[in-house]
XYZ file of C-alpha atoms in Angstrom:
455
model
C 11.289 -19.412 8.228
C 11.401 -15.924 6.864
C 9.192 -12.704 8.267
C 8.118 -12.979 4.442
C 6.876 -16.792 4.944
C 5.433 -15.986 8.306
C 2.979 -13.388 6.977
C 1.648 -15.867 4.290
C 3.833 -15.813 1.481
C 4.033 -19.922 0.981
C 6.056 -21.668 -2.204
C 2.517 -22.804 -4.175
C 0.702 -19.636 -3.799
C 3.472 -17.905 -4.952
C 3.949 -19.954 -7.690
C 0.359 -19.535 -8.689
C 0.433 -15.852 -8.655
C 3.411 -16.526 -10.926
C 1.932 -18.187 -13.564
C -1.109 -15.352 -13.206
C 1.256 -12.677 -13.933
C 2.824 -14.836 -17.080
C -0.307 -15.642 -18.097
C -1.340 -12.228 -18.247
C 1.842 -11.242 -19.844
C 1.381 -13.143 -22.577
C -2.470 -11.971 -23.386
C -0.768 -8.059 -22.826
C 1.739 -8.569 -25.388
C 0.886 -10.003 -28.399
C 3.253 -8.533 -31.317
C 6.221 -9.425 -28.449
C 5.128 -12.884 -28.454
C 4.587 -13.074 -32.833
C 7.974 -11.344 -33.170
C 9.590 -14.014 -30.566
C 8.021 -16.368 -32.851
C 9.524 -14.824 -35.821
C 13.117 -14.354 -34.079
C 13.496 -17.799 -33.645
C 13.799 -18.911 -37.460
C 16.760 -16.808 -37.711
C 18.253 -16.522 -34.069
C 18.968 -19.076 -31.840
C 16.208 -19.321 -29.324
C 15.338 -16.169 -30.899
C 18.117 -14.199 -28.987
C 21.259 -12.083 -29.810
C 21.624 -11.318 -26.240
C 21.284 -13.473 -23.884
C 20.866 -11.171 -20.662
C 17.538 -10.152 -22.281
C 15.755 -13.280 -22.696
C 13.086 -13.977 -20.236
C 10.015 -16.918 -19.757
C 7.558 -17.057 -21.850
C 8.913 -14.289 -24.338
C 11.035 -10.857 -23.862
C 9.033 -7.937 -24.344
C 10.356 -5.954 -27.604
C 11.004 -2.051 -27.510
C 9.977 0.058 -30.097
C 11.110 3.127 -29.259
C 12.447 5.358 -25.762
C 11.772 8.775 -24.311
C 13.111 10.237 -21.091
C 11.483 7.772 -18.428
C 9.544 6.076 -20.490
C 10.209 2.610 -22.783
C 7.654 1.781 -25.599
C 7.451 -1.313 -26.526
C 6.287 -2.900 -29.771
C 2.718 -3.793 -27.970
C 1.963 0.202 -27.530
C 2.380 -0.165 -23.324
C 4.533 2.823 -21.714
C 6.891 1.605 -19.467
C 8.735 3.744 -16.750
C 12.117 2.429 -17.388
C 14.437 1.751 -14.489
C 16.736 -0.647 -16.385
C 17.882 2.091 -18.991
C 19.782 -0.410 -21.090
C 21.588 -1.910 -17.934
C 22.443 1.366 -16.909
C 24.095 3.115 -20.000
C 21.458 5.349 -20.340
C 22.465 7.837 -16.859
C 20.219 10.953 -19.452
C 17.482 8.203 -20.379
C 16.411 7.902 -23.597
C 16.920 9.693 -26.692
C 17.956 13.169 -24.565
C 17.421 16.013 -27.032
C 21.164 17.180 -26.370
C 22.590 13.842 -27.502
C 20.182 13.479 -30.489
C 20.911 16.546 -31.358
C 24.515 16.086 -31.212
C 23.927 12.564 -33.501
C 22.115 14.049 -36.304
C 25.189 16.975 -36.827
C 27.724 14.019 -36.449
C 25.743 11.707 -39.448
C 25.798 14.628 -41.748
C 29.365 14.657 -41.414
C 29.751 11.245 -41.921
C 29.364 7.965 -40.058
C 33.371 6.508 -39.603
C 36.806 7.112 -40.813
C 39.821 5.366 -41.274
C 41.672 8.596 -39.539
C 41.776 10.017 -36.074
C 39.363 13.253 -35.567
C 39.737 15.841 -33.181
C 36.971 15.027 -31.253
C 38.582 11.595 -29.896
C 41.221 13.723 -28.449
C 38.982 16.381 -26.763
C 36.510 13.303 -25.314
C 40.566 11.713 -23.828
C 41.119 15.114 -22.440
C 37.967 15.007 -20.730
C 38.231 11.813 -19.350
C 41.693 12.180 -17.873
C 40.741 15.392 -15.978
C 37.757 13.465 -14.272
C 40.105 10.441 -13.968
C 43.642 11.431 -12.820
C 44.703 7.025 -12.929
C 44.159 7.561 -16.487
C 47.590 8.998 -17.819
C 47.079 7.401 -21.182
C 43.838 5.992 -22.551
C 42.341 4.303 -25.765
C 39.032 3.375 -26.925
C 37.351 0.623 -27.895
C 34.090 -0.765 -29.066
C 32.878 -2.729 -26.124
C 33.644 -3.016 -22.468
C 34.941 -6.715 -23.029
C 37.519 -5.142 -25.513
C 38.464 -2.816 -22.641
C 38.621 -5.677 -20.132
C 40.584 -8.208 -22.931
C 43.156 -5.548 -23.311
C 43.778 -4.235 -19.911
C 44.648 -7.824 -19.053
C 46.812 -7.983 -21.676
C 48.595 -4.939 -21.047
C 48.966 -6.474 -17.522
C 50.586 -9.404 -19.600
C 52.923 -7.944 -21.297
C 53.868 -5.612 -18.696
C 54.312 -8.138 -15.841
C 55.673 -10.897 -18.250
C 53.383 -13.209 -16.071
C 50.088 -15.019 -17.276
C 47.922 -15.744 -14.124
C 45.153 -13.338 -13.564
C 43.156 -12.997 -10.102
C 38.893 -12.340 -10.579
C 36.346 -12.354 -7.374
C 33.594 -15.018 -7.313
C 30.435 -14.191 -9.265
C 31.956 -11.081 -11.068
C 31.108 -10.177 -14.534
C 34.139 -8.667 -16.961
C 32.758 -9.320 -20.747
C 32.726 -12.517 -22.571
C 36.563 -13.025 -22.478
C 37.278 -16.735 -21.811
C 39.480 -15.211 -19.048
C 36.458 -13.601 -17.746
C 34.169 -16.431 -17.863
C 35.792 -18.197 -15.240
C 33.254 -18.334 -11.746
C 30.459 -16.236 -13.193
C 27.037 -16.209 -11.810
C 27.345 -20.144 -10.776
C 24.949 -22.251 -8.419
C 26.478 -22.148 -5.479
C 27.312 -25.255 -4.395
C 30.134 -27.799 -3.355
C 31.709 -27.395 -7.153
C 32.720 -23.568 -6.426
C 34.796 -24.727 -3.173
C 35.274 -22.877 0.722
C 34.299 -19.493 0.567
C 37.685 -18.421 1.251
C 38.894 -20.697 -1.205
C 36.809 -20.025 -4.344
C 37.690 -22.407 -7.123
C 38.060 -21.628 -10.391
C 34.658 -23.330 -12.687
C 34.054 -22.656 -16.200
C 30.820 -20.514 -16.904
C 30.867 -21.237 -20.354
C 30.853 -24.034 -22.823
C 33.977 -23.823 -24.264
C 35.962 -22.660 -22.646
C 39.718 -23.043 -22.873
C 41.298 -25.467 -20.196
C 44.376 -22.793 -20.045
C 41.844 -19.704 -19.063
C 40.644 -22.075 -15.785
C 44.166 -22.808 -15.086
C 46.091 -18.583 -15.399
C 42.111 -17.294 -13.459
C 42.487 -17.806 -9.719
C 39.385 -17.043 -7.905
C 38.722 -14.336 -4.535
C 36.063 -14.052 -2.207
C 34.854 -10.452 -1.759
C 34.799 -8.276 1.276
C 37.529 -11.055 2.755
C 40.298 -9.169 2.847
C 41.883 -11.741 4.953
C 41.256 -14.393 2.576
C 42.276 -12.303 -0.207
C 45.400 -11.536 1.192
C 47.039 -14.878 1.553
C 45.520 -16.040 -2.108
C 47.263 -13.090 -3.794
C 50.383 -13.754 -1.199
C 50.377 -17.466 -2.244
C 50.237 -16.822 -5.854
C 52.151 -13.837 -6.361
C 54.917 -15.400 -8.840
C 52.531 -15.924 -11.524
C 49.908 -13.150 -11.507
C 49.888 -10.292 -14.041
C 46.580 -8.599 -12.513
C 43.606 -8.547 -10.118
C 40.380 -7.243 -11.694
C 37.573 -5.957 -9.879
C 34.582 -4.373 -10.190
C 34.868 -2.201 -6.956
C 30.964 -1.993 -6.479
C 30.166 -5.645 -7.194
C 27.524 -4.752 -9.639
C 26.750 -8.255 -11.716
C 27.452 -10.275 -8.371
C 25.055 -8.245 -6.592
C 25.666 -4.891 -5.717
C 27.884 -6.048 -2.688
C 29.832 -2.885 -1.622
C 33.118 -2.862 -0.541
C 33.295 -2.687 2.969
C 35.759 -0.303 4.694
C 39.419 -0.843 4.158
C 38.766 -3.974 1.547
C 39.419 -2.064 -1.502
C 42.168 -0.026 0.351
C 43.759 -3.791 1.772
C 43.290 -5.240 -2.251
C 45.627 -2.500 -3.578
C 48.146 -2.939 -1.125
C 48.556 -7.223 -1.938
C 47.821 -6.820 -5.286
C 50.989 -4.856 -5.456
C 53.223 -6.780 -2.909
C 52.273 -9.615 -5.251
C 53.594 -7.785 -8.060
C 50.677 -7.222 -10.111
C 48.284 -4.634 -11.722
C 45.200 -3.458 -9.806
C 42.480 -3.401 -12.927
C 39.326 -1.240 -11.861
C 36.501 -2.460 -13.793
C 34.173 0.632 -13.634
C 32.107 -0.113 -16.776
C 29.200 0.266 -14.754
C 30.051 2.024 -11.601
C 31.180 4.923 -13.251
C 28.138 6.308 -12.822
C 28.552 6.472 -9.514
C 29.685 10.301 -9.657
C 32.345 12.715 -12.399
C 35.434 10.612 -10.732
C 33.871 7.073 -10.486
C 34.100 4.990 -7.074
C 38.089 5.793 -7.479
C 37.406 9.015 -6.955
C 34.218 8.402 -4.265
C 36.466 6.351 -2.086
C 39.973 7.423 -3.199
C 41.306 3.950 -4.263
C 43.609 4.780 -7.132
C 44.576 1.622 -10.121
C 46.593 0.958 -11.869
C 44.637 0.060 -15.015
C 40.993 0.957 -15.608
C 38.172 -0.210 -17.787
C 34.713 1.924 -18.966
C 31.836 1.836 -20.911
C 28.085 2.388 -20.988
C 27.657 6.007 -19.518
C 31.468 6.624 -21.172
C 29.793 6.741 -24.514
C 26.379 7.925 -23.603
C 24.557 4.286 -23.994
C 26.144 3.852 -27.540
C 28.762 1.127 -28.177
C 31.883 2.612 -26.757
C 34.469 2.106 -24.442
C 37.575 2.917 -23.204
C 40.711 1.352 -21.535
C 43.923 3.335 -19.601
C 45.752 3.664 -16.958
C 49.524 4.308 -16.065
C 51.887 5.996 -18.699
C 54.611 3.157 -18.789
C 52.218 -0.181 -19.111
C 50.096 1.986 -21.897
C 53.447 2.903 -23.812
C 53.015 -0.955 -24.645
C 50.168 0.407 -27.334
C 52.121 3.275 -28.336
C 53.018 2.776 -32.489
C 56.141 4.972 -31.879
C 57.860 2.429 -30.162
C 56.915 -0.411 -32.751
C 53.583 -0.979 -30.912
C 54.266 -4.249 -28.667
C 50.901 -4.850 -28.522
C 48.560 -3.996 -31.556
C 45.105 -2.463 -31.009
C 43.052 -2.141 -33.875
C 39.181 -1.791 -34.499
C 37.071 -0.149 -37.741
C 34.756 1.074 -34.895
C 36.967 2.406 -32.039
C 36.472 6.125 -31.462
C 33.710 5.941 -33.751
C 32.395 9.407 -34.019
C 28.847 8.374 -32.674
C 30.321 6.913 -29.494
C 32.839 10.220 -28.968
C 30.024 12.552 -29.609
C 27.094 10.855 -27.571
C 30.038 10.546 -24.837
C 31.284 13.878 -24.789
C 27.598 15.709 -24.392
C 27.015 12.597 -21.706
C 29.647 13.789 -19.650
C 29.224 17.599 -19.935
C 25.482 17.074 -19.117
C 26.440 15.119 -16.458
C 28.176 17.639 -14.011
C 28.554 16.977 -10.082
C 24.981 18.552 -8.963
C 23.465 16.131 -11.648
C 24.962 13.322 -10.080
C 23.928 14.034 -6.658
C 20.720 14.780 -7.987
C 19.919 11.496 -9.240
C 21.749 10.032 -6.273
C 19.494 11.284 -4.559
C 16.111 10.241 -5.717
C 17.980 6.554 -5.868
C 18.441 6.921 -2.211
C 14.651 8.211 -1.722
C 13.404 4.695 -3.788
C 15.469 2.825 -1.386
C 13.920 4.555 1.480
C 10.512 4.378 -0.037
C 10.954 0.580 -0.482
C 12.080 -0.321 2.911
C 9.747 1.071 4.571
C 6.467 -0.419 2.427
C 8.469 -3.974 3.141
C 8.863 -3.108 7.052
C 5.017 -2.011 7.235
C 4.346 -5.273 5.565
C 6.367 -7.485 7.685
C 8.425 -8.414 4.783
C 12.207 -9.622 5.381
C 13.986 -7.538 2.551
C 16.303 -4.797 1.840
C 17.484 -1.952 -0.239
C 21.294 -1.715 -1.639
C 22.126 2.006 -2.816
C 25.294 2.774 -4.653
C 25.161 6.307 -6.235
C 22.322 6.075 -8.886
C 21.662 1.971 -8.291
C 19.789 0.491 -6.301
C 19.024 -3.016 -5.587
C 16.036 -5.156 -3.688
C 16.848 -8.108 -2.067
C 14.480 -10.282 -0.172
C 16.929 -10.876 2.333
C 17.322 -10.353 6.275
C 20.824 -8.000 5.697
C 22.774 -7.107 2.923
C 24.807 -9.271 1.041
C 28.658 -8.993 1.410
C 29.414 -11.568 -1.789
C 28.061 -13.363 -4.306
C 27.159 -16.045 -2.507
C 24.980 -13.986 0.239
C 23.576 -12.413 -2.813
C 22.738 -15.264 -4.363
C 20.812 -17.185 -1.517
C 18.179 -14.356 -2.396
C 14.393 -15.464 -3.234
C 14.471 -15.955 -7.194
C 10.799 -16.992 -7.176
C 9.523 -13.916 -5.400
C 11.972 -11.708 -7.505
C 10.272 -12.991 -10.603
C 7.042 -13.283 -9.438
C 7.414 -8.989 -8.719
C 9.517 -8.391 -12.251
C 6.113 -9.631 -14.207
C 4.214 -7.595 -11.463
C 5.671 -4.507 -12.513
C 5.817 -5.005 -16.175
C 2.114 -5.597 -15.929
C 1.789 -2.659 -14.398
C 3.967 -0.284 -16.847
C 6.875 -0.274 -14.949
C 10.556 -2.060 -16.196
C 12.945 -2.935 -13.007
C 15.357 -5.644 -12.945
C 15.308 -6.428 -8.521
C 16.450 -2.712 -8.665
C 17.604 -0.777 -11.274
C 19.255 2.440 -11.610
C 17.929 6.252 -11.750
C 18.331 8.770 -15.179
C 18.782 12.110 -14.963
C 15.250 13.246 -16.313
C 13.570 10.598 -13.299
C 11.445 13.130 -10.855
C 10.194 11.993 -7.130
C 6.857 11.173 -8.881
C 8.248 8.655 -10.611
C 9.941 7.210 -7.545
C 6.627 7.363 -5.588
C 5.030 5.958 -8.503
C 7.291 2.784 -8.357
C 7.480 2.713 -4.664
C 3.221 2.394 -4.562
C 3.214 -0.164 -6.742
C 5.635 -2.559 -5.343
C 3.858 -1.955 -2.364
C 0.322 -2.623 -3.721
C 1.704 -5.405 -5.183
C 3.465 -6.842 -2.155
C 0.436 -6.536 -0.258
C -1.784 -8.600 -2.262
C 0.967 -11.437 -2.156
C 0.761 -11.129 1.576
């Protein structure tokens, strides 16, 4: 029995105060619910992404500011979720608006090269020294799809190596062990197997994807050892961020790099997300240099962008000079929307804003813990840079199966809470740079409040 069960949380009273909060999430929200309605005649299930559906509708936005999320029902949300973290300056910052309405009048895409994709490359390499040679995409899947197919091509091998639980796009590659139940079909936790996530998926993608455990370096070690004749690359998402926010405990990252190279293959950082983390990424934050890396989201300042690199050599497998070995094409890549709302991203973004907003993630976390210890409540706060992340959980989880033994219930039960309540979290979420400590104390209040009339 939990602290959190002790004090009076039980499984029906929680489940009532559930269906009160959906309840009164449906009376709230109206136009959400009628244009649910409506979305389903032309959308399956009414839904073009599936991360955003929730029970009984999903709330629809009609507009952003800073902090703040309007949705089509006229309620003022204090965003925390800023579009799962690609929005580091919140919404519709003046700089990068103002930026966007100069770009449109010059036009909106072109079947040449400009200037500014080279000047947004410069400015990536200098805050990312791994990335010799880069190119840019549409979409972090496109990044991930081709890094592991520059790992291919350069290794000659096929086999590709992926930790338990991690997200890397909708590749089928990638779909292999994501966000499963955890149970006797995903094998020993040293010895993750390797389970479709998808319908569909290709028998061939289950059979190159072998599967690691996170934080066991041990573990890791002699998979990567045992397999090292066939695989071209091991991907990772260094902060764990769609498995749970597990960070890398000392030395793990450090011990990866060194057997993914004895085993002959391409360490593939996948910091779509954890870029934010500070100007260099968590390569730079812990010193961990790739061979390959893979970004998006705050790269091209919340619009869809992204951007692949890495070493000279295994990108010189792109270059048309040489009679391109591996084709890259895309109407949209370096589409001057994404280089321009990148490029003011990133200058806005300079190393005092970072710690800034570090910062005032840390404070939430501190603010949290402490309303859950004064309430009794078994739960904890996991900070990375701007992210943070509530679990209802004794410790912090080391993998994604730690993280997922978390209380689903009660972390629904507290997402309608807030939304109720005009604030947008997702078990955590992550701070933008216009956020201010009232904001923090704001949220911080009200998940206590709330908390305490659960308890």
């Amino acid at each position: 029995m939990t602290r959190a069960a002790a004090r009076g949380i039980d499984r029906r009273a929680l489940a009532a105060a559930c269906a009160e909060e959906e309840a009164l999430f449906a009376e709230r929200n109206p136009r959400s619910a009628a244009m649910f309605a409506r979305a389903a005649g032309s959308l399956p299930g009414g839904n073009t992404r599936t991360g955003v559906h929730m029970p009984p509708f999903p709330l629809y936005a009609e507009r952003g500011e800073g902090v703040w999320l309007h949705d089509l029902d006229g309620h003022r949300l204090l965003d925390f979720v800023n579009n799962n973290t690609a929005l580091i300056l919140g919404h519709a910052h003046p700089s990068v608006v103002s930026a966007l309405r100069e770009a449109v009048g010059r036009g909106t895409g072109f079947s040449r090269p400009t200037a500014l994709e080279v000047e947004l490359a410069e400015l990536i390499r200098r805050r990312l020294p791994s990335l010799e040679r880069l190119r840019f995409c549409s979409s972090g899947s496109e990044a991930v799809i081709n890094a592991l197919r520059a790992a291919r091509a350069f290794t000659g091998r096929a086999g590709t190596a992926k930790f338990e639980g991690a997200f890397h796009g909708i590749d089928d590659h990638a779909m292999v062990s994501y966000l499963l139940p955890v149970g006797p079909e995903l094998g020993p936790a040293g010895a993750p197997h390797s389970v479709a996530s998808t319908a569909g998926l290709s028998s061939a993608a289950l059979e190159d994807v072998v599967v690691l455990p996170f934080n066991d370096a041990d573990a890791v070690e002699a998979i990567l050892d045992e397999h090292a004749g066939r695989l071209a690359a091991v991907i990772v998402d260094p902060l764990s961020t769609a498995a749970g926010l597990a960070l890398p405990e000392e030395g793990f990252l450090e011990r990866l790099r060194e057997a993914t190279h004895r085993a002959g293959a391409l360490l593939v950082f996948d910091e779509i997300v954890s870029f934010r983390m500070g100007p260099g990424g968590v390569q730079e934050h812990l010193g961990v240099r790739p061979d390959l890396t893979c970004l998006g989201k705050v790269i091209a300042g919340g619009t869809p962008g992204a951007v692949f690199g890495g070493r000279e050599e295994v990108m010189a497998l792109y270059d048309p000079r040489e009679g391109a070995r591996i084709p890259q094409s895309g109407t949209f890549n370096a589409n001057p929307f994404a280089l321009t709302a990148g490029k003011v991203t990133l200058e806005t973004m300079t190393p005092a804003a970072y710690e800034r907003i570090a910062e005032l993630a840390q404070a939430a976390a501190t603010g949290l813990e402490r309303a859950f210890a004064g309430l009794g409540l078994a739960a904890c706060v996991v900070v990375a840079g701007s992210i943070f992340r509530v679990y209802f959980l004794e410790k912090p989880p080391r993998n994604y199966r730690e993280a997922a033994a978390d209380d689903t219930q009660l972390q629904r039960w507290l997402h309608l809470r807030l939304l109720n309540r005009g604030i947008y979290w997702r078990q955590g979420g992550s701070v933008s740079l216009p956020l201010e400590g009232e904001h923090v104390d704001r949220l911080v209040e009200t998940v206590r409040d709330s908390l305490a009339d659960l308890t």
